[in-house]
PDB file of C-alpha atoms in Angstrom:
ATOM      1  CA  MET R 261      40.246 -44.769 -25.572  1.00  0.00           C
ATOM      2  CA  ARG R 262      42.493 -41.685 -26.389  1.00  0.00           C
ATOM      3  CA  ARG R 263      45.536 -42.563 -28.605  1.00  0.00           C
ATOM      4  CA  PRO R 264      48.908 -41.723 -26.724  1.00  0.00           C
ATOM      5  CA  LEU R 265      51.159 -39.215 -28.139  1.00  0.00           C
ATOM      6  CA  MET R 266      54.924 -39.153 -27.637  1.00  0.00           C
ATOM      7  CA  ALA R 267      56.550 -35.852 -28.614  1.00  0.00           C
ATOM      8  CA  GLY R 268      60.218 -35.022 -28.425  1.00  0.00           C
ATOM      9  CA  ASN R 269      61.194 -31.685 -27.511  1.00  0.00           C
ATOM     10  CA  TRP R 270      64.905 -31.356 -29.177  1.00  0.00           C
ATOM     11  CA  LYS R 271      65.167 -27.668 -27.367  1.00  0.00           C
ATOM     12  CA  MET R 272      68.509 -25.710 -28.544  1.00  0.00           C
ATOM     13  CA  HIS R 273      70.242 -28.951 -29.539  1.00  0.00           C
ATOM     14  CA  LEU R 274      71.616 -30.359 -32.891  1.00  0.00           C
ATOM     15  CA  THR R 275      73.383 -29.143 -35.828  1.00  0.00           C
ATOM     16  CA  LEU R 276      71.164 -29.738 -39.150  1.00  0.00           C
ATOM     17  CA  ALA R 277      73.404 -33.008 -39.942  1.00  0.00           C
ATOM     18  CA  GLU R 278      72.570 -34.471 -36.329  1.00  0.00           C
ATOM     19  CA  ALA R 279      68.924 -33.277 -36.633  1.00  0.00           C
ATOM     20  CA  GLU R 280      68.341 -34.999 -39.863  1.00  0.00           C
ATOM     21  CA  ALA R 281      70.163 -38.347 -38.738  1.00  0.00           C
ATOM     22  CA  LEU R 282      68.041 -38.361 -35.487  1.00  0.00           C
ATOM     23  CA  ALA R 283      64.992 -37.971 -37.259  1.00  0.00           C
ATOM     24  CA  SER R 284      65.944 -40.703 -39.898  1.00  0.00           C
ATOM     25  CA  GLY R 285      66.973 -42.580 -36.662  1.00  0.00           C
ATOM     26  CA  VAL R 286      63.258 -42.381 -35.294  1.00  0.00           C
ATOM     27  CA  VAL R 287      61.608 -43.319 -38.389  1.00  0.00           C
ATOM     28  CA  ARG R 288      63.642 -46.259 -39.033  1.00  0.00           C
ATOM     29  CA  GLY R 289      63.304 -47.639 -35.243  1.00  0.00           C
ATOM     30  CA  LEU R 290      59.632 -47.258 -35.247  1.00  0.00           C
ATOM     31  CA  ALA R 291      59.672 -49.251 -38.689  1.00  0.00           C
ATOM     32  CA  GLN R 292      61.946 -51.746 -37.211  1.00  0.00           C
ATOM     33  CA  ALA R 293      60.096 -52.289 -34.224  1.00  0.00           C
ATOM     34  CA  GLN R 294      56.739 -52.462 -36.175  1.00  0.00           C
ATOM     35  CA  VAL R 295      55.351 -49.858 -34.225  1.00  0.00           C
ATOM     36  CA  SER R 296      51.321 -49.003 -35.309  1.00  0.00           C
ATOM     37  CA  PRO R 297      50.545 -45.270 -35.870  1.00  0.00           C
ATOM     38  CA  GLU R 298      46.899 -46.306 -34.677  1.00  0.00           C
ATOM     39  CA  ALA R 299      48.698 -47.664 -31.524  1.00  0.00           C
ATOM     40  CA  VAL R 300      50.752 -44.227 -30.636  1.00  0.00           C
ATOM     41  CA  GLU R 301      51.201 -41.074 -32.317  1.00  0.00           C
ATOM     42  CA  VAL R 302      54.786 -39.928 -32.389  1.00  0.00           C
ATOM     43  CA  ALA R 303      56.135 -36.385 -33.098  1.00  0.00           C
ATOM     44  CA  VAL R 304      59.333 -34.781 -33.090  1.00  0.00           C
ATOM     45  CA  CYS R 305      60.066 -31.017 -32.401  1.00  0.00           C
ATOM     46  CA  PRO R 306      63.323 -29.563 -33.642  1.00  0.00           C
ATOM     47  CA  PRO R 307      64.825 -26.238 -33.425  1.00  0.00           C
ATOM     48  CA  PHE R 308      63.483 -23.725 -35.878  1.00  0.00           C
ATOM     49  CA  THR R 309      66.794 -24.052 -38.181  1.00  0.00           C
ATOM     50  CA  ALA R 310      66.317 -27.642 -38.592  1.00  0.00           C
ATOM     51  CA  LEU R 311      62.598 -28.052 -39.395  1.00  0.00           C
ATOM     52  CA  GLU R 312      62.774 -27.947 -43.120  1.00  0.00           C
ATOM     53  CA  ARG R 313      65.794 -30.804 -43.085  1.00  0.00           C
ATOM     54  CA  VAL R 314      63.597 -32.888 -40.502  1.00  0.00           C
ATOM     55  CA  SER R 315      60.525 -32.474 -42.691  1.00  0.00           C
ATOM     56  CA  ARG R 316      62.067 -34.039 -45.447  1.00  0.00           C
ATOM     57  CA  ALA R 317      63.665 -36.853 -43.389  1.00  0.00           C
ATOM     58  CA  LEU R 318      60.355 -37.564 -42.093  1.00  0.00           C
ATOM     59  CA  ALA R 319      58.466 -37.357 -45.415  1.00  0.00           C
ATOM     60  CA  GLY R 320      56.209 -40.542 -45.984  1.00  0.00           C
ATOM     61  CA  SER R 321      56.565 -41.564 -42.464  1.00  0.00           C
ATOM     62  CA  PRO R 322      53.998 -41.305 -39.897  1.00  0.00           C
ATOM     63  CA  VAL R 323      56.409 -39.231 -37.423  1.00  0.00           C
ATOM     64  CA  ALA R 324      54.623 -35.830 -37.016  1.00  0.00           C
ATOM     65  CA  LEU R 325      56.610 -32.348 -37.233  1.00  0.00           C
ATOM     66  CA  GLY R 326      56.321 -29.693 -34.689  1.00  0.00           C
ATOM     67  CA  ALA R 327      57.849 -26.701 -33.678  1.00  0.00           C
ATOM     68  CA  GLN R 328      59.349 -25.257 -30.151  1.00  0.00           C
ATOM     69  CA  ASP R 329      57.074 -21.826 -30.355  1.00  0.00           C
ATOM     70  CA  LEU R 330      55.751 -19.598 -32.287  1.00  0.00           C
ATOM     71  CA  PHE R 331      54.894 -15.926 -32.393  1.00  0.00           C
ATOM     72  CA  TRP R 332      51.085 -14.711 -31.911  1.00  0.00           C
ATOM     73  CA  GLU R 333      51.316 -12.523 -35.222  1.00  0.00           C
ATOM     74  CA  ASP R 334      50.936 -13.510 -38.595  1.00  0.00           C
ATOM     75  CA  GLN R 335      53.511 -11.129 -40.185  1.00  0.00           C
ATOM     76  CA  GLY R 336      55.226  -7.801 -39.540  1.00  0.00           C
ATOM     77  CA  ALA R 337      58.120  -6.234 -37.970  1.00  0.00           C
ATOM     78  CA  TYR R 338      58.896  -8.795 -35.093  1.00  0.00           C
ATOM     79  CA  THR R 339      62.807  -9.327 -35.352  1.00  0.00           C
ATOM     80  CA  GLY R 340      63.573 -12.776 -34.442  1.00  0.00           C
ATOM     81  CA  GLU R 341      60.006 -14.387 -34.325  1.00  0.00           C
ATOM     82  CA  ILE R 342      58.279 -16.950 -36.295  1.00  0.00           C
ATOM     83  CA  SER R 343      54.901 -17.136 -37.321  1.00  0.00           C
ATOM     84  CA  GLY R 344      52.309 -19.806 -37.494  1.00  0.00           C
ATOM     85  CA  ALA R 345      52.051 -19.150 -41.221  1.00  0.00           C
ATOM     86  CA  GLN R 346      55.384 -20.031 -41.648  1.00  0.00           C
ATOM     87  CA  LEU R 347      55.427 -23.158 -39.367  1.00  0.00           C
ATOM     88  CA  ALA R 348      52.449 -24.257 -41.360  1.00  0.00           C
ATOM     89  CA  ASP R 349      54.469 -23.888 -44.641  1.00  0.00           C
ATOM     90  CA  LEU R 350      57.295 -25.905 -43.616  1.00  0.00           C
ATOM     91  CA  GLY R 351      54.527 -28.772 -42.794  1.00  0.00           C
ATOM     92  CA  CYS R 352      54.448 -28.740 -39.075  1.00  0.00           C
ATOM     93  CA  ARG R 353      51.535 -30.222 -37.685  1.00  0.00           C
ATOM     94  CA  TYR R 354      52.088 -29.272 -34.134  1.00  0.00           C
ATOM     95  CA  VAL R 355      53.572 -26.206 -31.906  1.00  0.00           C
ATOM     96  CA  ILE R 356      54.635 -26.426 -28.334  1.00  0.00           C
ATOM     97  CA  VAL R 357      53.176 -23.386 -26.554  1.00  0.00           C
ATOM     98  CA  GLY R 358      53.931 -22.076 -23.015  1.00  0.00           C
ATOM     99  CA  HIS R 359      56.751 -24.249 -22.157  1.00  0.00           C
ATOM    100  CA  SER R 360      58.015 -23.504 -19.022  1.00  0.00           C
ATOM    101  CA  GLU R 361      61.393 -22.496 -20.252  1.00  0.00           C
ATOM    102  CA  ARG R 362      59.654 -19.855 -22.263  1.00  0.00           C
ATOM    103  CA  ARG R 363      57.613 -18.790 -19.479  1.00  0.00           C
ATOM    104  CA  HIS R 364      60.307 -18.734 -16.464  1.00  0.00           C
ATOM    105  CA  VAL R 365      63.401 -17.955 -18.655  1.00  0.00           C
ATOM    106  CA  ILE R 366      62.209 -15.822 -21.410  1.00  0.00           C
ATOM    107  CA  GLY R 367      59.378 -14.115 -19.289  1.00  0.00           C
ATOM    108  CA  GLU R 368      56.058 -15.246 -21.111  1.00  0.00           C
ATOM    109  CA  THR R 369      52.780 -14.462 -19.325  1.00  0.00           C
ATOM    110  CA  ASN R 370      49.440 -16.603 -19.439  1.00  0.00           C
ATOM    111  CA  GLN R 371      48.234 -13.786 -21.845  1.00  0.00           C
ATOM    112  CA  ALA R 372      51.021 -14.013 -23.937  1.00  0.00           C
ATOM    113  CA  VAL R 373      50.587 -17.904 -23.946  1.00  0.00           C
ATOM    114  CA  ARG R 374      47.057 -17.665 -24.735  1.00  0.00           C
ATOM    115  CA  ARG R 375      47.826 -15.487 -27.638  1.00  0.00           C
ATOM    116  CA  LYS R 376      50.318 -17.669 -29.213  1.00  0.00           C
ATOM    117  CA  LEU R 377      47.575 -20.506 -28.749  1.00  0.00           C
ATOM    118  CA  GLU R 378      45.014 -18.762 -30.525  1.00  0.00           C
ATOM    119  CA  ALA R 379      47.869 -18.378 -33.336  1.00  0.00           C
ATOM    120  CA  ALA R 380      48.505 -21.692 -33.604  1.00  0.00           C
ATOM    121  CA  LEU R 381      44.668 -22.529 -33.812  1.00  0.00           C
ATOM    122  CA  ARG R 382      44.152 -19.906 -36.656  1.00  0.00           C
ATOM    123  CA  HIS R 383      46.921 -21.730 -38.944  1.00  0.00           C
ATOM    124  CA  ARG R 384      45.655 -25.258 -38.002  1.00  0.00           C
ATOM    125  CA  LEU R 385      48.662 -26.293 -36.006  1.00  0.00           C
ATOM    126  CA  GLY R 386      47.770 -28.639 -32.857  1.00  0.00           C
ATOM    127  CA  PRO R 387      48.924 -26.683 -30.052  1.00  0.00           C
ATOM    128  CA  ILE R 388      50.858 -28.717 -27.137  1.00  0.00           C
ATOM    129  CA  LEU R 389      49.940 -26.176 -24.413  1.00  0.00           C
ATOM    130  CA  CYS R 390      52.439 -26.838 -21.258  1.00  0.00           C
ATOM    131  CA  VAL R 391      51.580 -25.796 -17.808  1.00  0.00           C
ATOM    132  CA  GLY R 392      53.185 -26.583 -14.196  1.00  0.00           C
ATOM    133  CA  GLU R 393      54.063 -24.999 -11.210  1.00  0.00           C
ATOM    134  CA  ARG R 394      57.407 -24.130  -9.792  1.00  0.00           C
ATOM    135  CA  ILE R 395      58.686 -25.881  -6.533  1.00  0.00           C
ATOM    136  CA  GLU R 396      58.110 -22.998  -4.685  1.00  0.00           C
ATOM    137  CA  GLU R 397      54.561 -22.761  -5.548  1.00  0.00           C
ATOM    138  CA  ARG R 398      54.048 -26.712  -4.752  1.00  0.00           C
ATOM    139  CA  ARG R 399      55.602 -26.345  -1.404  1.00  0.00           C
ATOM    140  CA  LEU R 400      53.279 -23.555  -0.366  1.00  0.00           C
ATOM    141  CA  GLY R 401      50.426 -25.904  -1.577  1.00  0.00           C
ATOM    142  CA  ARG R 402      49.359 -23.741  -4.445  1.00  0.00           C
ATOM    143  CA  ALA R 403      50.423 -26.102  -7.458  1.00  0.00           C
ATOM    144  CA  ASP R 404      46.672 -27.028  -8.138  1.00  0.00           C
ATOM    145  CA  ALA R 405      45.283 -23.017  -8.353  1.00  0.00           C
ATOM    146  CA  VAL R 406      48.759 -22.499 -10.568  1.00  0.00           C
ATOM    147  CA  VAL R 407      48.052 -25.188 -12.946  1.00  0.00           C
ATOM    148  CA  GLN R 408      44.209 -24.420 -12.943  1.00  0.00           C
ATOM    149  CA  ASP R 409      44.826 -20.910 -13.729  1.00  0.00           C
ATOM    150  CA  GLN R 410      47.187 -21.531 -16.607  1.00  0.00           C
ATOM    151  CA  VAL R 411      44.799 -23.954 -18.143  1.00  0.00           C
ATOM    152  CA  ARG R 412      41.651 -21.519 -17.431  1.00  0.00           C
ATOM    153  CA  THR R 413      43.803 -18.253 -19.001  1.00  0.00           C
ATOM    154  CA  ALA R 414      44.879 -20.356 -22.120  1.00  0.00           C
ATOM    155  CA  LEU R 415      41.669 -22.158 -22.894  1.00  0.00           C
ATOM    156  CA  ALA R 416      38.740 -19.814 -21.905  1.00  0.00           C
ATOM    157  CA  GLY R 417      36.662 -18.404 -24.784  1.00  0.00           C
ATOM    158  CA  LEU R 418      37.912 -21.032 -27.389  1.00  0.00           C
ATOM    159  CA  SER R 419      35.285 -23.004 -29.011  1.00  0.00           C
ATOM    160  CA  ARG R 420      34.290 -26.519 -28.462  1.00  0.00           C
ATOM    161  CA  ASP R 421      35.974 -27.454 -31.974  1.00  0.00           C
ATOM    162  CA  GLN R 422      39.105 -25.557 -31.035  1.00  0.00           C
ATOM    163  CA  ALA R 423      39.447 -26.905 -27.319  1.00  0.00           C
ATOM    164  CA  LEU R 424      39.517 -30.651 -29.091  1.00  0.00           C
ATOM    165  CA  GLN R 425      42.538 -29.524 -30.993  1.00  0.00           C
ATOM    166  CA  VAL R 426      44.466 -28.665 -27.957  1.00  0.00           C
ATOM    167  CA  THR R 427      46.832 -31.364 -26.170  1.00  0.00           C
ATOM    168  CA  ILE R 428      48.018 -30.219 -22.722  1.00  0.00           C
ATOM    169  CA  ALA R 429      51.162 -31.398 -21.081  1.00  0.00           C
ATOM    170  CA  TYR R 430      51.455 -31.212 -17.379  1.00  0.00           C
ATOM    171  CA  GLU R 431      55.143 -30.307 -16.571  1.00  0.00           C
ATOM    172  CA  PRO R 432      56.268 -29.331 -13.171  1.00  0.00           C
ATOM    173  CA  VAL R 433      58.821 -26.776 -13.567  1.00  0.00           C
ATOM    174  CA  TRP R 434      60.978 -28.218 -10.591  1.00  0.00           C
ATOM    175  CA  ALA R 435      61.196 -31.682 -12.715  1.00  0.00           C
ATOM    176  CA  ILE R 436      62.328 -30.179 -16.180  1.00  0.00           C
ATOM    177  CA  GLY R 437      66.007 -31.175 -16.966  1.00  0.00           C
ATOM    178  CA  THR R 438      66.787 -31.817 -13.271  1.00  0.00           C
ATOM    179  CA  GLY R 439      66.610 -35.497 -13.091  1.00  0.00           C
ATOM    180  CA  GLU R 440      63.544 -35.380 -10.826  1.00  0.00           C
ATOM    181  CA  HIS R 441      60.282 -36.140 -11.812  1.00  0.00           C
ATOM    182  CA  ALA R 442      56.559 -36.452 -10.308  1.00  0.00           C
ATOM    183  CA  SER R 443      55.622 -39.947  -9.248  1.00  0.00           C
ATOM    184  CA  GLY R 444      53.151 -41.954 -11.459  1.00  0.00           C
ATOM    185  CA  GLU R 445      50.349 -41.128  -9.123  1.00  0.00           C
ATOM    186  CA  GLU R 446      50.973 -37.315  -8.886  1.00  0.00           C
ATOM    187  CA  ALA R 447      50.928 -37.059 -12.383  1.00  0.00           C
ATOM    188  CA  ASN R 448      47.842 -38.605 -12.685  1.00  0.00           C
ATOM    189  CA  ARG R 449      46.286 -36.471  -9.927  1.00  0.00           C
ATOM    190  CA  MET R 450      47.281 -33.558 -11.807  1.00  0.00           C
ATOM    191  CA  ALA R 451      46.147 -34.657 -15.013  1.00  0.00           C
ATOM    192  CA  GLY R 452      42.912 -35.591 -13.625  1.00  0.00           C
ATOM    193  CA  LEU R 453      42.930 -31.651 -12.072  1.00  0.00           C
ATOM    194  CA  ILE R 454      43.481 -30.138 -15.451  1.00  0.00           C
ATOM    195  CA  ARG R 455      40.928 -32.544 -17.042  1.00  0.00           C
ATOM    196  CA  ASP R 456      38.239 -31.589 -14.565  1.00  0.00           C
ATOM    197  CA  GLN R 457      39.088 -27.501 -15.664  1.00  0.00           C
ATOM    198  CA  VAL R 458      38.720 -28.612 -18.991  1.00  0.00           C
ATOM    199  CA  ARG R 459      35.447 -30.554 -18.052  1.00  0.00           C
ATOM    200  CA  GLU R 460      34.318 -26.929 -16.468  1.00  0.00           C
ATOM    201  CA  LEU R 461      35.099 -25.206 -19.334  1.00  0.00           C
ATOM    202  CA  PHE R 462      33.750 -27.186 -22.231  1.00  0.00           C
ATOM    203  CA  GLY R 463      31.719 -30.175 -21.008  1.00  0.00           C
ATOM    204  CA  THR R 464      32.506 -34.029 -20.397  1.00  0.00           C
ATOM    205  CA  GLU R 465      32.980 -35.082 -23.884  1.00  0.00           C
ATOM    206  CA  VAL R 466      35.561 -32.613 -24.750  1.00  0.00           C
ATOM    207  CA  ALA R 467      37.317 -33.174 -21.465  1.00  0.00           C
ATOM    208  CA  GLU R 468      37.487 -37.244 -22.333  1.00  0.00           C
ATOM    209  CA  ALA R 469      38.947 -36.518 -25.717  1.00  0.00           C
ATOM    210  CA  VAL R 470      41.555 -34.112 -24.796  1.00  0.00           C
ATOM    211  CA  ARG R 471      44.944 -35.798 -24.409  1.00  0.00           C
ATOM    212  CA  ILE R 472      46.951 -34.786 -21.346  1.00  0.00           C
ATOM    213  CA  LEU R 473      50.604 -35.584 -21.571  1.00  0.00           C
ATOM    214  CA  TYR R 474      53.255 -35.782 -18.837  1.00  0.00           C
ATOM    215  CA  GLY R 475      56.868 -33.978 -19.016  1.00  0.00           C
ATOM    216  CA  GLY R 476      59.832 -33.535 -16.699  1.00  0.00           C
ATOM    217  CA  SER R 477      62.865 -35.817 -16.902  1.00  0.00           C
ATOM    218  CA  VAL R 478      60.635 -38.592 -18.883  1.00  0.00           C
ATOM    219  CA  LYS R 479      63.240 -41.130 -19.911  1.00  0.00           C
ATOM    220  CA  PRO R 480      62.715 -45.188 -20.829  1.00  0.00           C
ATOM    221  CA  ALA R 481      63.610 -46.300 -17.524  1.00  0.00           C
ATOM    222  CA  ASN R 482      60.360 -44.282 -15.884  1.00  0.00           C
ATOM    223  CA  VAL R 483      57.871 -43.595 -18.847  1.00  0.00           C
ATOM    224  CA  GLY R 484      56.123 -46.812 -17.932  1.00  0.00           C
ATOM    225  CA  GLU R 485      55.328 -45.355 -14.171  1.00  0.00           C
ATOM    226  CA  PHE R 486      53.299 -42.600 -16.450  1.00  0.00           C
ATOM    227  CA  LEU R 487      51.721 -44.406 -19.109  1.00  0.00           C
ATOM    228  CA  VAL R 488      49.848 -46.720 -16.675  1.00  0.00           C
ATOM    229  CA  GLN R 489      48.330 -43.797 -15.375  1.00  0.00           C
ATOM    230  CA  PRO R 490      44.610 -43.713 -16.984  1.00  0.00           C
ATOM    231  CA  GLN R 491      44.542 -39.687 -16.808  1.00  0.00           C
ATOM    232  CA  VAL R 492      47.992 -39.535 -18.782  1.00  0.00           C
ATOM    233  CA  ASP R 493      47.957 -39.961 -22.506  1.00  0.00           C
ATOM    234  CA  GLY R 494      51.566 -39.880 -23.330  1.00  0.00           C
ATOM    235  CA  ALA R 495      54.846 -37.966 -22.792  1.00  0.00           C
ATOM    236  CA  LEU R 496      56.479 -34.609 -23.878  1.00  0.00           C
ATOM    237  CA  VAL R 497      60.077 -35.819 -23.785  1.00  0.00           C
ATOM    238  CA  GLY R 498      63.139 -33.449 -23.660  1.00  0.00           C
ATOM    239  CA  GLY R 499      66.812 -34.459 -23.374  1.00  0.00           C
ATOM    240  CA  ALA R 500      65.963 -38.446 -23.658  1.00  0.00           C
ATOM    241  CA  SER R 501      64.200 -37.729 -27.190  1.00  0.00           C
ATOM    242  CA  LEU R 502      67.636 -36.970 -28.112  1.00  0.00           C
ATOM    243  CA  GLU R 503      68.772 -40.549 -28.353  1.00  0.00           C
ATOM    244  CA  ALA R 504      66.795 -42.393 -31.329  1.00  0.00           C
ATOM    245  CA  GLU R 505      66.609 -45.759 -29.881  1.00  0.00           C
ATOM    246  CA  GLY R 506      65.560 -44.612 -26.286  1.00  0.00           C
ATOM    247  CA  PHE R 507      62.875 -42.462 -27.757  1.00  0.00           C
ATOM    248  CA  VAL R 508      61.810 -45.338 -29.871  1.00  0.00           C
ATOM    249  CA  ALA R 509      61.770 -47.638 -27.114  1.00  0.00           C
ATOM    250  CA  MET R 510      59.386 -45.251 -25.099  1.00  0.00           C
ATOM    251  CA  ALA R 511      57.084 -45.108 -28.221  1.00  0.00           C
ATOM    252  CA  VAL R 512      56.895 -48.963 -28.197  1.00  0.00           C
ATOM    253  CA  GLN R 513      55.985 -48.796 -24.538  1.00  0.00           C
ATOM    254  CA  ALA R 514      53.275 -46.001 -25.162  1.00  0.00           C
ATOM    255  CA  ALA R 515      51.925 -48.401 -28.160  1.00  0.00           C
ATOM    256  CA  GLY R 516      51.866 -51.273 -25.989  1.00  0.00           C
ATOM    257  CA  ARG R 517      49.477 -49.310 -23.745  1.00  0.00           C
ATOM    258  CA  GLN R 518      47.070 -49.265 -26.623  1.00  0.00           C
ATOM    259  CA  GLY R 519      47.953 -53.040 -27.483  1.00  0.00           C
ATOM    260  CA  GLY R 520      49.646 -52.002 -30.871  1.00  0.00           C
TER     261      GLY R 520
END
């Protein structure tokens, strides 16, 4: 059985002191709840400014550090960007790639996402590849095709070993930060669609090993709806990850899926 991953995306929130306090709260809460790292993996993705401070707060704990983005080049005259080498140096284990806010607010293309994913793998960072459709695309019946294209463009040409390092998060754009969310059944169907695309590219063994998360207005009150789905292996949590108690409660639910 795939070990669930609960990843918190803190987006553009928190001062250094607030980020440190939240990270410490998550570590303390998981320990108090006796959440087994074997039952669920937990990661937090602070803004770049807080990565070093949060890394220190997580030291000695099983909570993984992740970043929210990276650039596809390793160094150079790219003002405002940050490289995979720099993230690895800070102790990051994960990096979010292709979040819908990067795609649709910043204008990242599928090809740019692919280059960033390759950069993450080059520096042994675990990419959390985000895919998902806009509401207009869903209404036109194009949700499946859009997500399949995003997955195919990002992953095609990778080696089998590289593909095994990728986590995929299905995040319907219309559900992010809106309070709306896909039903558990639809999240499961889309996760299955993504797994089938991975199977087409890399075979059944890889497809059954790759973790697929759900994201989009996930909170303690609804996360259980997704965790019971056989194709969903955890969640990428936005706003609800900014409160330690609630985020820990979601991790506890995910651990329960594993019996931990």
